[in-house]
Coordinates of C-alpha atoms and ligand atoms in Angstrom, one line a residue:
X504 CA 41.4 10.4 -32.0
X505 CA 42.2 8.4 -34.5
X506 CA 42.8 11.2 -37.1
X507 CA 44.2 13.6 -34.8
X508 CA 47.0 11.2 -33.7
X509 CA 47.4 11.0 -38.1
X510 CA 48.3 14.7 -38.2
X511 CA 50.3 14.5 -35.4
X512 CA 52.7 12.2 -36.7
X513 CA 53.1 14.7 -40.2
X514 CA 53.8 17.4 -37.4
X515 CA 56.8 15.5 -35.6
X516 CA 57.9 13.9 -39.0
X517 CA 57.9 18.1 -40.3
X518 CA 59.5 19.3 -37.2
X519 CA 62.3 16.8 -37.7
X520 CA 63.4 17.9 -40.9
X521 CA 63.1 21.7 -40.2
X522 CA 64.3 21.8 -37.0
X523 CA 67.7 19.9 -38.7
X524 CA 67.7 22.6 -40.9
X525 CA 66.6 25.3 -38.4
X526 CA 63.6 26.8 -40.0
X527 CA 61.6 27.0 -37.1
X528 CA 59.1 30.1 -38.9
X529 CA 58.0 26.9 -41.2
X530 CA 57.5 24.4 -38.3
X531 CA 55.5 27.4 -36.6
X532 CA 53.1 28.4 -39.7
X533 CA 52.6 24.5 -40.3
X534 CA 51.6 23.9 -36.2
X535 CA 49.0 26.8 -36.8
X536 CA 47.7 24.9 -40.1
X537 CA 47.2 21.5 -38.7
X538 CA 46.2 23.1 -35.2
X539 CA 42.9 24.0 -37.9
X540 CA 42.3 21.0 -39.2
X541 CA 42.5 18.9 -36.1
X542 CA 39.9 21.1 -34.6
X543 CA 37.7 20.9 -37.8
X544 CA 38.3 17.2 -37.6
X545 CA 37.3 17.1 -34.4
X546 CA 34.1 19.1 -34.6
X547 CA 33.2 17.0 -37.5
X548 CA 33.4 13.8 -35.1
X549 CA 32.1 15.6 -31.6
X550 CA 28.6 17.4 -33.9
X551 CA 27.9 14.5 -35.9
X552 CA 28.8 15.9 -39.2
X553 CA 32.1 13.1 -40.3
X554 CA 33.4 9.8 -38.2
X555 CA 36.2 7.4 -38.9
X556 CA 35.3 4.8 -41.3
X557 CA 35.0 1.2 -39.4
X558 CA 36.5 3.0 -36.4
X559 CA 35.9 0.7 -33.8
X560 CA 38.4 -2.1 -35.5
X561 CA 41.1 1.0 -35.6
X562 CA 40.1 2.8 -39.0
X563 CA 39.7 1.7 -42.6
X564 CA 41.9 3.1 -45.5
X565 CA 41.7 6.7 -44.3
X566 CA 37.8 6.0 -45.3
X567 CA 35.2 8.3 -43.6
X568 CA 31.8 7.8 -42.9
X569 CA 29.2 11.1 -43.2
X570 CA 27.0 11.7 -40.1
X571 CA 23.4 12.9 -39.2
X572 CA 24.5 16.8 -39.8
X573 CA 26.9 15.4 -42.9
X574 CA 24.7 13.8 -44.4
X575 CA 22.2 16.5 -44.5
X576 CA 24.7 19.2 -45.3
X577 CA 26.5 16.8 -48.3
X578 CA 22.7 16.3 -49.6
X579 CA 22.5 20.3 -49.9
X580 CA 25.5 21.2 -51.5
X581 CA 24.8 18.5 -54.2
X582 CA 20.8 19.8 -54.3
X583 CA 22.9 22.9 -54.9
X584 CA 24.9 21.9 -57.6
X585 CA 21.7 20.0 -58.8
X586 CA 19.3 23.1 -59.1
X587 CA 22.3 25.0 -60.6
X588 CA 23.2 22.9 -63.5
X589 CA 19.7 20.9 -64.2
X590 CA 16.8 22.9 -62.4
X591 CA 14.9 25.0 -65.2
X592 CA 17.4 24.3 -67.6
X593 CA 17.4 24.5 -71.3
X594 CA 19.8 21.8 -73.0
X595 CA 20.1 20.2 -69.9
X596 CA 19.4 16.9 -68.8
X597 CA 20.6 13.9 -66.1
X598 CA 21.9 10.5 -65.2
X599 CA 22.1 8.4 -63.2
X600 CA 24.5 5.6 -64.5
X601 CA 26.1 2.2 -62.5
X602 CA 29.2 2.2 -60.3
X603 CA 30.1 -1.3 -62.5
X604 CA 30.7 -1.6 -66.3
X605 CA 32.1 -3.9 -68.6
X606 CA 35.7 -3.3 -68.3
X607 CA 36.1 -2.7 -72.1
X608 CA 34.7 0.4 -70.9
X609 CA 37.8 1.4 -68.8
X610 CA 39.7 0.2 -71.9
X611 CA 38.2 2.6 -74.4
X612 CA 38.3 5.6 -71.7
X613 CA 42.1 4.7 -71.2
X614 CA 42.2 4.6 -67.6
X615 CA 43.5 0.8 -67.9
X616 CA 46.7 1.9 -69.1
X617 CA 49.4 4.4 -67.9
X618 CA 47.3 7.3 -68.6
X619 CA 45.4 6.7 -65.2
X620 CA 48.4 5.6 -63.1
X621 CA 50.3 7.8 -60.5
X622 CA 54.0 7.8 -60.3
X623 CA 55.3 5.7 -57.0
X624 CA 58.3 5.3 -54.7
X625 CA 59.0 2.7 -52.3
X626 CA 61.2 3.4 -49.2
X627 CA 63.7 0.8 -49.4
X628 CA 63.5 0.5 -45.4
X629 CA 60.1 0.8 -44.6
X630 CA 58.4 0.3 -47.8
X631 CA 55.7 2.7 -47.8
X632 CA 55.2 4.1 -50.9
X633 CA 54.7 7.8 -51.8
X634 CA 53.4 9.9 -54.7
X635 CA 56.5 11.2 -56.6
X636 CA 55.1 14.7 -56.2
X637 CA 54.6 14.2 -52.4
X638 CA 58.3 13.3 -52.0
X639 CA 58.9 16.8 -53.6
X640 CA 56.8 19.2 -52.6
X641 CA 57.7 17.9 -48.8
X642 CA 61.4 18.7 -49.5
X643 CA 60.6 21.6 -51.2
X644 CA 58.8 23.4 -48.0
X645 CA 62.4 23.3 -46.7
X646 CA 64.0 26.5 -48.5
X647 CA 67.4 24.3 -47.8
X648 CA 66.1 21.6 -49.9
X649 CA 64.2 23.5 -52.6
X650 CA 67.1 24.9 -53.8
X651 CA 67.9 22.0 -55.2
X652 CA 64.8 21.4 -57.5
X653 CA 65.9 22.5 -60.9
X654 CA 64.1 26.2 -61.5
X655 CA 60.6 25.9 -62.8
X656 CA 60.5 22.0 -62.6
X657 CA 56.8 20.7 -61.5
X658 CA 57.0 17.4 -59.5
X659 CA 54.9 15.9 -62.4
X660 CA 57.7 16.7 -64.8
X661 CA 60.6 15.0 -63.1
X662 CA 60.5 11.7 -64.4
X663 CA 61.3 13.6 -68.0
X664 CA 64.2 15.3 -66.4
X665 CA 67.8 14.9 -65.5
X666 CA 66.3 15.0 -61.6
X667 CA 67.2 12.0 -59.9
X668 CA 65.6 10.5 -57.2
X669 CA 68.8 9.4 -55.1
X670 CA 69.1 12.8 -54.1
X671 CA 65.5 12.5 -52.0
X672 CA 64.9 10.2 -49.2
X673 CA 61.7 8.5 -47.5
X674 CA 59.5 11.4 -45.3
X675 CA 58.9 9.1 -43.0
X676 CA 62.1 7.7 -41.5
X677 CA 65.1 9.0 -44.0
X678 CA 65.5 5.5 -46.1
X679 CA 66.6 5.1 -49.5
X680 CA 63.9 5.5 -52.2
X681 CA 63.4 3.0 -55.2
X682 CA 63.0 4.7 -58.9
X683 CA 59.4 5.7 -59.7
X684 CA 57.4 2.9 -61.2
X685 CA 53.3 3.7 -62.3
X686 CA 50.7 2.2 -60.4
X687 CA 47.1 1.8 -61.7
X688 CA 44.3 3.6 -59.8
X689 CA 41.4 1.5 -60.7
X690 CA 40.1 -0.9 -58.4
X691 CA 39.1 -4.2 -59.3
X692 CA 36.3 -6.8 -58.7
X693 CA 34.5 -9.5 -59.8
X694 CA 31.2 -9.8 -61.1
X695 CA 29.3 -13.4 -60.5
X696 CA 31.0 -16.2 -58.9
X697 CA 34.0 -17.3 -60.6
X698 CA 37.1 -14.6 -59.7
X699 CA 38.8 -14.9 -62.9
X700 CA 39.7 -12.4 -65.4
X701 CA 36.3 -12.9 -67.5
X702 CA 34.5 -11.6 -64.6
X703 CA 36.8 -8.7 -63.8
X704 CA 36.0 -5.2 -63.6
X705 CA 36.6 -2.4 -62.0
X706 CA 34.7 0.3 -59.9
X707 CA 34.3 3.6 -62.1
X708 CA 37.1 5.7 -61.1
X709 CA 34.8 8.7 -62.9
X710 CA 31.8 9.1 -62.9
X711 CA 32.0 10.5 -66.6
X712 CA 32.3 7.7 -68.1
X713 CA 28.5 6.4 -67.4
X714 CA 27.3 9.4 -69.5
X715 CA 29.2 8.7 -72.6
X716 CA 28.7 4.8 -73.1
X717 CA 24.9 6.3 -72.7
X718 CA 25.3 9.0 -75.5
X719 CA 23.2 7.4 -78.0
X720 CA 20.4 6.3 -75.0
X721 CA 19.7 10.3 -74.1
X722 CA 20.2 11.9 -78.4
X723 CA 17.8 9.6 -79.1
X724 CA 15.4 9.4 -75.8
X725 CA 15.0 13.2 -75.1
X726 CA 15.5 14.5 -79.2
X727 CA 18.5 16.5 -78.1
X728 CA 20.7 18.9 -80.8
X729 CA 24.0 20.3 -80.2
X730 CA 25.0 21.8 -77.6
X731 CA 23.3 20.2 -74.5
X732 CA 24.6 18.7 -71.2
X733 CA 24.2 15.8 -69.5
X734 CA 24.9 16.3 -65.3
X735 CA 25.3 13.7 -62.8
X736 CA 26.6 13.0 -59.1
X737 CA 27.9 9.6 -57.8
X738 CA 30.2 8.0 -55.7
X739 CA 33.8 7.0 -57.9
X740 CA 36.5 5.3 -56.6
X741 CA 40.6 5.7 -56.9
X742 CA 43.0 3.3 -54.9
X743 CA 44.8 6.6 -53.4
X744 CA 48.6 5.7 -52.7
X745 CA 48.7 8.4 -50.3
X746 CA 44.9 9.3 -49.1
X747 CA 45.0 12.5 -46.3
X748 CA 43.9 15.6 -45.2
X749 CA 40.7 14.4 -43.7
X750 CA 38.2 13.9 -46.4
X751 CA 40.6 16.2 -49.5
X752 CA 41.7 12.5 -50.6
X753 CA 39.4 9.5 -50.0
X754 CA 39.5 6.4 -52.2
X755 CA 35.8 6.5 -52.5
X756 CA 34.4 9.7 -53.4
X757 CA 31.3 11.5 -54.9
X758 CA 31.8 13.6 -57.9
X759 CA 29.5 15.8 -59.3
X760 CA 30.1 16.0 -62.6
X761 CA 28.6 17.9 -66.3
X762 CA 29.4 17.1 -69.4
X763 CA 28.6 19.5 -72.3
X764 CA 28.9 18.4 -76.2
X765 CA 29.3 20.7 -78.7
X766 CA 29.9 21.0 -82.1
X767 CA 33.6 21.2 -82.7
X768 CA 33.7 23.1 -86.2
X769 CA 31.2 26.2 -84.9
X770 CA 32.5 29.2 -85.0
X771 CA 31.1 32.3 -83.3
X772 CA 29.1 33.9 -85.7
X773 CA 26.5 35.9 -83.1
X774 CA 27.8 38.3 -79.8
X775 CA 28.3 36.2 -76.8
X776 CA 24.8 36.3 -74.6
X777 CA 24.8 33.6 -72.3
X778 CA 20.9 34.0 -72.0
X779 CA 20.0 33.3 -75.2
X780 CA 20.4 29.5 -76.3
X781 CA 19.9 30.8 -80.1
X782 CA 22.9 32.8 -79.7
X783 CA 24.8 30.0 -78.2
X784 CA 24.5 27.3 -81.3
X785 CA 27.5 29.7 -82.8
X786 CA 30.1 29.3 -79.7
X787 CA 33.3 27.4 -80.0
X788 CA 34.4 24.5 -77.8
X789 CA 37.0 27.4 -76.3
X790 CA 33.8 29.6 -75.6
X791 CA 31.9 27.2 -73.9
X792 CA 35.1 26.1 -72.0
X793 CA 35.0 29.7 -70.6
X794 CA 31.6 30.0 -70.2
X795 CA 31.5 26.8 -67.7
X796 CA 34.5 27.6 -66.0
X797 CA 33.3 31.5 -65.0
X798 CA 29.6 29.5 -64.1
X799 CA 31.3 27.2 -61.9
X800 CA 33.8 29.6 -59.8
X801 CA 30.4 31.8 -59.7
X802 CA 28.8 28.9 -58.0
X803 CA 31.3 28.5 -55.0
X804 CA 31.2 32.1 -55.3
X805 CA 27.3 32.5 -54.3
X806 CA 27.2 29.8 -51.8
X807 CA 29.9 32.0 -49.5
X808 CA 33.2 30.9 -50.4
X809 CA 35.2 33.8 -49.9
X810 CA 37.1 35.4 -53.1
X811 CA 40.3 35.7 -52.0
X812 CA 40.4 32.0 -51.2
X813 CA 39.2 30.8 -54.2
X814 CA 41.4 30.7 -57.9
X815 CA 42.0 29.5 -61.5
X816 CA 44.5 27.3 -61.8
X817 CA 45.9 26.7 -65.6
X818 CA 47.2 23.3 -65.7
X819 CA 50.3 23.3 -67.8
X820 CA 50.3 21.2 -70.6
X821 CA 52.5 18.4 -69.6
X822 CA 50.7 17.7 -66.4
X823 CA 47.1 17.3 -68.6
X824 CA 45.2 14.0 -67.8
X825 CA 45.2 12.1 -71.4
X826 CA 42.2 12.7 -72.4
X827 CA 42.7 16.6 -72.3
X828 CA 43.4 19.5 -74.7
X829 CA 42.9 21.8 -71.8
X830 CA 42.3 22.2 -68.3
X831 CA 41.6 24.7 -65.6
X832 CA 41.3 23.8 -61.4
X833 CA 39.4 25.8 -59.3
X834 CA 41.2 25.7 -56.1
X835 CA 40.5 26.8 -52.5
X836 CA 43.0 28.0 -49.9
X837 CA 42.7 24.7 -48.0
X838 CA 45.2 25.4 -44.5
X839 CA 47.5 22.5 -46.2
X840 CA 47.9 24.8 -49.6
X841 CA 46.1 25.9 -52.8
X842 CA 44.2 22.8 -54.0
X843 CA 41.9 21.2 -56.7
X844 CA 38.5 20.9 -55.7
X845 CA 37.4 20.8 -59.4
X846 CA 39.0 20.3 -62.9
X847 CA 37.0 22.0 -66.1
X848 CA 38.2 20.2 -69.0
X849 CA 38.0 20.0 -72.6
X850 CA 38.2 16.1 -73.4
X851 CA 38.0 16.8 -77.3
X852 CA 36.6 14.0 -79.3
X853 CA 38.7 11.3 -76.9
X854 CA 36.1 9.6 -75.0
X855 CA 33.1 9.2 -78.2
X856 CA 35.7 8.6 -80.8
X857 CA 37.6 5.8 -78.4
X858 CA 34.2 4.6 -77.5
X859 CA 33.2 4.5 -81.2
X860 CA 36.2 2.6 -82.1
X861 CA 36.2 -0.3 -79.2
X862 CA 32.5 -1.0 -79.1
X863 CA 32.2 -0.7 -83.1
X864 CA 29.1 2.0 -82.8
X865 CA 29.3 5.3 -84.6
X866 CA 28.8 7.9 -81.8
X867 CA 29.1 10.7 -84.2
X868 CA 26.7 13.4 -84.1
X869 CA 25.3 15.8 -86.0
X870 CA 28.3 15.3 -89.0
X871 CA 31.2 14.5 -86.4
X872 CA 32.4 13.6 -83.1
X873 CA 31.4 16.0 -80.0
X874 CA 33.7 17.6 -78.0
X875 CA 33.6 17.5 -74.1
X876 CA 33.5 20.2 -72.1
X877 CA 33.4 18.8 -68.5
X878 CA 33.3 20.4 -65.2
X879 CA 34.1 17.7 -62.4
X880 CA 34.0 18.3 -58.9
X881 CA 34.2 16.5 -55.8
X882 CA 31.7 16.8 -53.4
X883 CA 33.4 15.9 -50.5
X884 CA 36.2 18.1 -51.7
X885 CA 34.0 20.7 -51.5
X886 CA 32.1 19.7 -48.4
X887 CA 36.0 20.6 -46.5
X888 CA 35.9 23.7 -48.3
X889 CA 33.0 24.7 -46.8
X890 CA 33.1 24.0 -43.7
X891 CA 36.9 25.2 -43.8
X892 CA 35.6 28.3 -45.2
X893 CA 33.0 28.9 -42.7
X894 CA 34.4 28.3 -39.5
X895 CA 35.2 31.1 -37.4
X896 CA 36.9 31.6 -33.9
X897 CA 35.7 34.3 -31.6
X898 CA 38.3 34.7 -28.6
X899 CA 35.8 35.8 -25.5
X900 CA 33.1 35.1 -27.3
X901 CA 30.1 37.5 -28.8
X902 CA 28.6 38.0 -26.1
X903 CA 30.0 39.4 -23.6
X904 CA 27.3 40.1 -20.8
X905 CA 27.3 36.1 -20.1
X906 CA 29.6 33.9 -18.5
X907 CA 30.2 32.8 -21.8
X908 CA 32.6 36.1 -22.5
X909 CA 36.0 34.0 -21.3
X910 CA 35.4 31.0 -24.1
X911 CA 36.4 30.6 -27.6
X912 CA 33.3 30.4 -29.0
X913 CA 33.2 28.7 -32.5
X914 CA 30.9 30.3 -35.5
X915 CA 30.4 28.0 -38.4
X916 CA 29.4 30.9 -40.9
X917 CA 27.6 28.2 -43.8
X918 CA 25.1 29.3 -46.5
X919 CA 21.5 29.3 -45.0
X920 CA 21.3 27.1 -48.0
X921 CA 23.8 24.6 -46.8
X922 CA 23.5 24.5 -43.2
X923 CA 22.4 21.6 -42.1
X924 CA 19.9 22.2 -39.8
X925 CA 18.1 25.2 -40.3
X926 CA 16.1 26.1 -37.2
X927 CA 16.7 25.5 -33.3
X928 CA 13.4 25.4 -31.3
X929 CA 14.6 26.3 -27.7
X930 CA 12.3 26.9 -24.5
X931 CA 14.2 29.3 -21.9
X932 CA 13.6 26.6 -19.7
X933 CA 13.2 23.2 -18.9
X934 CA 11.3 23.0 -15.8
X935 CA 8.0 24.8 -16.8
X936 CA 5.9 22.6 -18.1
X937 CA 3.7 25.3 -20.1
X938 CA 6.8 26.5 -21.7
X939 CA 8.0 23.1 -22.6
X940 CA 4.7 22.3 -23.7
X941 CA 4.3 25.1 -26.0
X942 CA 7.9 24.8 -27.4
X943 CA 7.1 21.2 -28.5
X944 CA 4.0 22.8 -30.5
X945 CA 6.2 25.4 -32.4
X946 CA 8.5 22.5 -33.0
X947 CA 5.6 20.6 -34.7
X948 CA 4.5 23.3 -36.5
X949 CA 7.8 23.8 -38.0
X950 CA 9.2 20.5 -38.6
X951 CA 7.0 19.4 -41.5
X952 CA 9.0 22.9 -43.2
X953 CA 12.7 23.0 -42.0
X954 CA 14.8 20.7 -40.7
X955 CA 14.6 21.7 -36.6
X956 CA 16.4 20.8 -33.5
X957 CA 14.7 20.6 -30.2
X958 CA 17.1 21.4 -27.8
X959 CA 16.3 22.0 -23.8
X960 CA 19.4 21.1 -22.1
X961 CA 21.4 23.5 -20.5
X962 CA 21.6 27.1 -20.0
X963 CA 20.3 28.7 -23.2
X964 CA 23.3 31.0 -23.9
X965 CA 24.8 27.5 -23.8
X966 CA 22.1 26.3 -26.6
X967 CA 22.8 29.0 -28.8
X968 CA 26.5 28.5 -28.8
X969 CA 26.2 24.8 -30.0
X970 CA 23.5 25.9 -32.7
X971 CA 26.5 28.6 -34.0
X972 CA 29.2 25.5 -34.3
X973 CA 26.8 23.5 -36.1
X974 CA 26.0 26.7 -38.5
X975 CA 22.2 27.0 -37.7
X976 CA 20.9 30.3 -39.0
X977 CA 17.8 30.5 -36.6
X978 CA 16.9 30.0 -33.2
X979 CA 13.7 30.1 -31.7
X980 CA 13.2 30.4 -28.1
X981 CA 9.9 30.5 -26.3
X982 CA 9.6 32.3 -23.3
X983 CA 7.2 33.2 -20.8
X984 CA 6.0 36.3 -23.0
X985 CA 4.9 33.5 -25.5
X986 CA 2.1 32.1 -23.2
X987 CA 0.2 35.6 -23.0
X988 CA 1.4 37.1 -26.9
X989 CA 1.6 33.6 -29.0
X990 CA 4.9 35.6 -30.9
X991 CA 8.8 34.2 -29.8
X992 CA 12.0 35.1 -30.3
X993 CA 14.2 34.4 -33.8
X994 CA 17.6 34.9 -33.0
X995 CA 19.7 35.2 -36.2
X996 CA 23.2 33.4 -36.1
X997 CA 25.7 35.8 -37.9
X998 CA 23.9 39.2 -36.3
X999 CA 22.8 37.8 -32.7
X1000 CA 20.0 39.9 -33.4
X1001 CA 16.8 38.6 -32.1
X1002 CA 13.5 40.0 -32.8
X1003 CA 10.1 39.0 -32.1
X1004 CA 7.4 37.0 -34.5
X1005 CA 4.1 36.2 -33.9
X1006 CA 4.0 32.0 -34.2
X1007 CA 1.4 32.1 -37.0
X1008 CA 3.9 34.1 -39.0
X1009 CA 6.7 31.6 -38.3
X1010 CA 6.8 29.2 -40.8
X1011 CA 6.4 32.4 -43.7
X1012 CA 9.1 34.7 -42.2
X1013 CA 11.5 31.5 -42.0
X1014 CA 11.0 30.5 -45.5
X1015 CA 11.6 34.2 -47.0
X1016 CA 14.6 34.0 -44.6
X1017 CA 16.0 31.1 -45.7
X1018 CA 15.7 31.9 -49.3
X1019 CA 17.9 35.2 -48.6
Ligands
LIG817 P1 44.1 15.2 -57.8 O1 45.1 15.8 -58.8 O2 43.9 16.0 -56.6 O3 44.2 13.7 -57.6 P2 42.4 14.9 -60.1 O4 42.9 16.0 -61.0 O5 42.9 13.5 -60.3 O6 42.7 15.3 -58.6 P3 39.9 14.8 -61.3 O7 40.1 13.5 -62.0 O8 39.9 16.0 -62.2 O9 40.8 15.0 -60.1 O10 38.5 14.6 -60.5 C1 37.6 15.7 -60.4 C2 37.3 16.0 -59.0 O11 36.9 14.9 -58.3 C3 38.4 16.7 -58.2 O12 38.5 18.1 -58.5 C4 38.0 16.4 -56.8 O13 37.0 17.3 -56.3 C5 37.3 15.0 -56.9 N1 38.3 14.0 -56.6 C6 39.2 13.4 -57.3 N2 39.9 12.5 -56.7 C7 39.5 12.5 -55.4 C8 39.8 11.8 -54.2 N3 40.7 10.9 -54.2 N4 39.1 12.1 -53.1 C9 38.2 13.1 -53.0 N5 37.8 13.8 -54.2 C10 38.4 13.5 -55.3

C-alpha cells in the first residue's frame, strides 16, 4: 500500500495543476498511466516478485527488496546479459570487483567533484528538494506552462541560460524555489573504527570503475591484446534526490556493465564482419561504438521487448556525463515516458589516463591510452521494462467456456528465458489420493530440471490463471487418464493449447521448449 498511496499523491498533486488550467485530456492519459503502474506494483507485492524495503517500520528511502519470483527472474535476465556478452566469447573476459575503494579512486574517476552532482532546488516552504529537470518537465506537461520554456531548451541546459527559476514554483504545495545549487551523488562511509576523513570512502556509484583500477591485473593475468572486454554486474549506489517510479530510480541498484578497449589510432583498413575477430583489430573507437550499441538494442530485442517501444536516444552534447565524447540511451516506453534503461558510451582515454596520472602507474597499452567503449545498464531498470512490457489485460478472459469469462484475467507475456518459474505441476484434483500421489512424482521428476510449482488449491481454471500472472510458460496437469496412459497434459501459456506427453518424454520435450 505503501507505494500505491506514493502514486496517489503525484495524481492529486497533477490533477491540481491541470484541472487549474483545465486540461483535463492530460489528467485523464496520466490516471490511465499510473492506473498501470499501481497494478504492476501491486502484482509485484501480491506474487512475490518486489516488496517494500523495511516495510513494516513504514518504508525505507523508496528502497525495494526482490522476492522469491524476483529474485529468480533478476538472476535470468543478468544470466542473460551474462551468456550474451561473456559465454563463448572471444576477447571477452569478467570481474567481479569490491563495492569499497580507496576514495582516490572516486577522485581520479571525477565523480568527487561537480561532474557527478545533480542540479537541486529547495522549496522555500516545505523544503523538499527537487531535480532541476523534474521542476521542468512537470510544468512542461502543462501546454499552459510549456510555453514558457524558451524553444529547444533541455532542462539540463537551463542553468546556462537566461531561464530563471522564479518563474517555477515547488510541485508539491506551490512555494517559492531557492536557485539551483549541485549536490554530490556519492554516498559515504567509513572504513575501520575511527569516522574521520582518513577512513572515508564512498560506495561505488559505478560499477565501472572496479574494472579499470584492475586494467593492469587482467593485460597481464589473461595475455589480452587490443580490443577485448571486460563485463561485469553489481550492485552501485547514487543518493537519488528524487528516487520514483517503483524500481526506474533506487539509490541502490545493480548495473550490468561492459567495458571494451580499443586502440584509439586504428583505422578501418578491412570490410566490417562482425564474425571475424581478425577483421575487427582494424575498427575505429566510432565502429565499435556502433557495433555495441546495435548488439545491445538487439539484446532487449531477442528477449521480447517489443520494437516500437524500444529507441536510440542521442544524448546532445551539453547534457554528456564528463567522462564522455559520446553517448547513446536505449530507452523503453515506460507508461511515465521514454526513459534510459542503458547509456553506451565512449569514455575516451578519461578514466586510464586520470587513473594513470593520480596513482602514478602507466596504464598505457599497446603504444597509448585505450579508449572505452562502455555499455551500462541497469538491471533493475530493465527488470520494469520487462515485466512492463509483458503484462497483458484480457477483459472476459481467454477462456470463455468457464466461469472465469466475466474477469480480467492478467497474462504476463515474459521470455521462456526469463520467466521465473518455468513449469506448473497441477493435479485436476485435490481429493484423489492417486492423482495427488502421482502429481507429486512428475513434480520430482521435474524439479531437479526446471524451476516447478506445485500447486493444488483451487479450481484448476483458477490454477492456470495465477500461473499466466506470474508468466509461467508450462503447465502440467495430471488427470485421471494419467493413471491408465502414464502421458499428462502441457498446457502452453501464450496459445492455451494443451497437448498430451507421455511422462518419460517430459523432462526432453520441456527442455527443447524452453530453449525456443
Ligand atoms: P539517469 O539519467 O536516469 O539518472 P544515468 O544516465 O545517470 O541515468 P548511467 O550513469 O548511464 O545512468 O548508468 C547506467 C545505467 O544504470 C542506467 O541506464 C540505468 O539502467 C542504471 N541506473 C543508473 N542510475 C540508476 C538508479 N538510480 N536506479 C536504478 N538504475 C539506475
Amino acid at each position: 500500500m505503501f507505494h500505491i498511496s506514493c502514486f496517489m499523491f503525484h495524481v492529486s498533486c497533477f490533477t491540481f495543476y491541470v484541472s487549474g488550467w483545465g486540461f483535463t485530456f492530460h489528467a485523464s492519459r496520466f490516471m490511465i498511466m499510473v492506473d498501470l503502474m499501481q497494478k504492476i506494483v501491486s502484482l509485484c507485492k501480491r506474487r512475490g516478485f518486489i516488496f517494500p524495503n523495511s516495510e513494516i517500520y513504514g518504508g525505507f528511502g523508496s528502497g525495494y527488496d526482490f522476492g522469491p519470483l524476483g529474485v529468480e527472474l533478476k538472476n535470468n535476465i543478468k544470466q542473460a546479459w551474462h551468456s550474451e556478452m561473456l559465454t563463448g566469447k572471444d576477447n571477452m573476459v569478467g570481474l567481479d570487483s569490491a563495492i569499497l575503494m580507496s576514495s582516490k579512486v572516486w577522485q581520479a574517476s571525477g565523480h568527487l567533484t561537480a561532474g557527478f552532482a545533480d542540479e537541486l532546488v529547495e522549496c522555500k516552504k516545505c523544503h523538499k528538494r527537487f531535480r532541476l529537470d523534474e521542476i521542468v518537465n512537470f510544468k512542461s506537461q502543462v501546454p499552459r506552462m510549456r510555453s514558457r520554456l524558451p524553444v529547444g531548451l533541455h532542462s539540463k541546459q537551463i542553468p546556462n541560460s537566461k531561464f530563471k527559476i522564479q518563474n517555477f514554483k515547488c510541485p508539491d504545495c506551490g512555494g517559492e524555489l531557492t536557485k539551483p545549487r549541485k549536490f554530490n551523488l556519492m554516498m559515504k562511509t567509513f572504513v575501520g573504527p575511527v569516522e574521520d576523513e582518513a577512513s572515508a570512502t564512498y560506495l561505488r556509484a559505478e560499477t565501472c570503475q572496479g574494472i579499470y583500477v584492475n586494467f593492469e591485473n587482467i593485460i597481464n593475468s589473461m595475455r589480452l591484446k587490443l580490443p577485448f572486454g571486460v563485463a561485469q554486474i553489481g550492485k552501485a549506489f547514487r543518493n537519488e534526490i528524487t528516487p520514483g517510479n517503483f524500481i526506474y530510480r533506487t539509490r541502490e541498484f545493480e548495473q550490468m556493465e561492459m567495458q571494451w578497449f580499443c586502440s584509439p589510432s586504428a583505422s578501418r583498413t578491412t570490410l566490417i564482419n562482425a564474425d571475424s575477430n581478425a577483421d575487427k583489430r582494424g575498427w575505429t573507437p566510432d565502429d565499435w561504438f556502433d557495433y555495441w550499441k546495435n548488439k545491445r538494442m538487439d539484446w532487449y530485442l531477442k528477449l521480447g521487448i517489443r520494437k516500437e517501444n524500444l529507441r536510440f536516444r542521442e544524448v546532445p552534447e551539453k547534457e554528456l556525463a564528463h567522462y564522455a565524447k559520446r553517448a547513446v540511451d536505449i530507452e523503453y516506453k515506460f507508461p511515465f515516458g521514454w526513459k534510459e534503461i542503458e547509456g553506451i558510451h565512449n569514455r575516451g582515454d578519461w578514466d586510464l589516463s586520470n587513473h594513470s596520472k593520480y596513482s602514478n602507474q602507466d596504464l598505457k597499452y599497446e603504444g597509448s591510452y585505450p579508449y572505452i567503449i562502455e555499455t551500462s545498464g541497469g538491471a533493475d531498470r530493465s527488470l520494469l521494462a520487462f515485466l512492463v512490457d509483458a503484462y497483458q489485460e484480457i477483459k472476459g478472459g481467454r477462456t470463455k467456456t468457464t466461469e472465469a469469462k466475466k474477469e480480467v484475467e492478467v497474462l504476463l507475456k515474459l521470455h521462456r528465458k526469463l520467466a521465473p518459474v518455468k513449469v506448473a505441476l497441477l493435479p485436476l484434483v485435490k481429493n484423489k489420493p492417486e492423482l495427488v500421489k502421482k502429481a507429486k512424482e512428475v513434480y520430482k521428476l521435474l524439479k531437479p530440471h526446471f524451476l516447478t510449482q506445485y500447486d493444488e488449491v483451487d479450481s484448476i481454471g483458477r490454477r492456470y490463471r495465477r500461473m499466466d500472472e506470474v508468466g509461467c510458460p508450462f503447465a502440467i496437469t495430471v488427470d485421471f487418464e494419467t493413471l491408465k496412459q502414464e502421458d499428462v497434459t502441457l498446457r502452453d501459456r501464450d496459445t492455451m493449447l494443451q497437448k498430451r506427453v507421455k511422462i518419460k518424454d517430459l523432462p526432453k520435450v520441456l527442455e527443447k521448449k524452453l530453449k525456443e
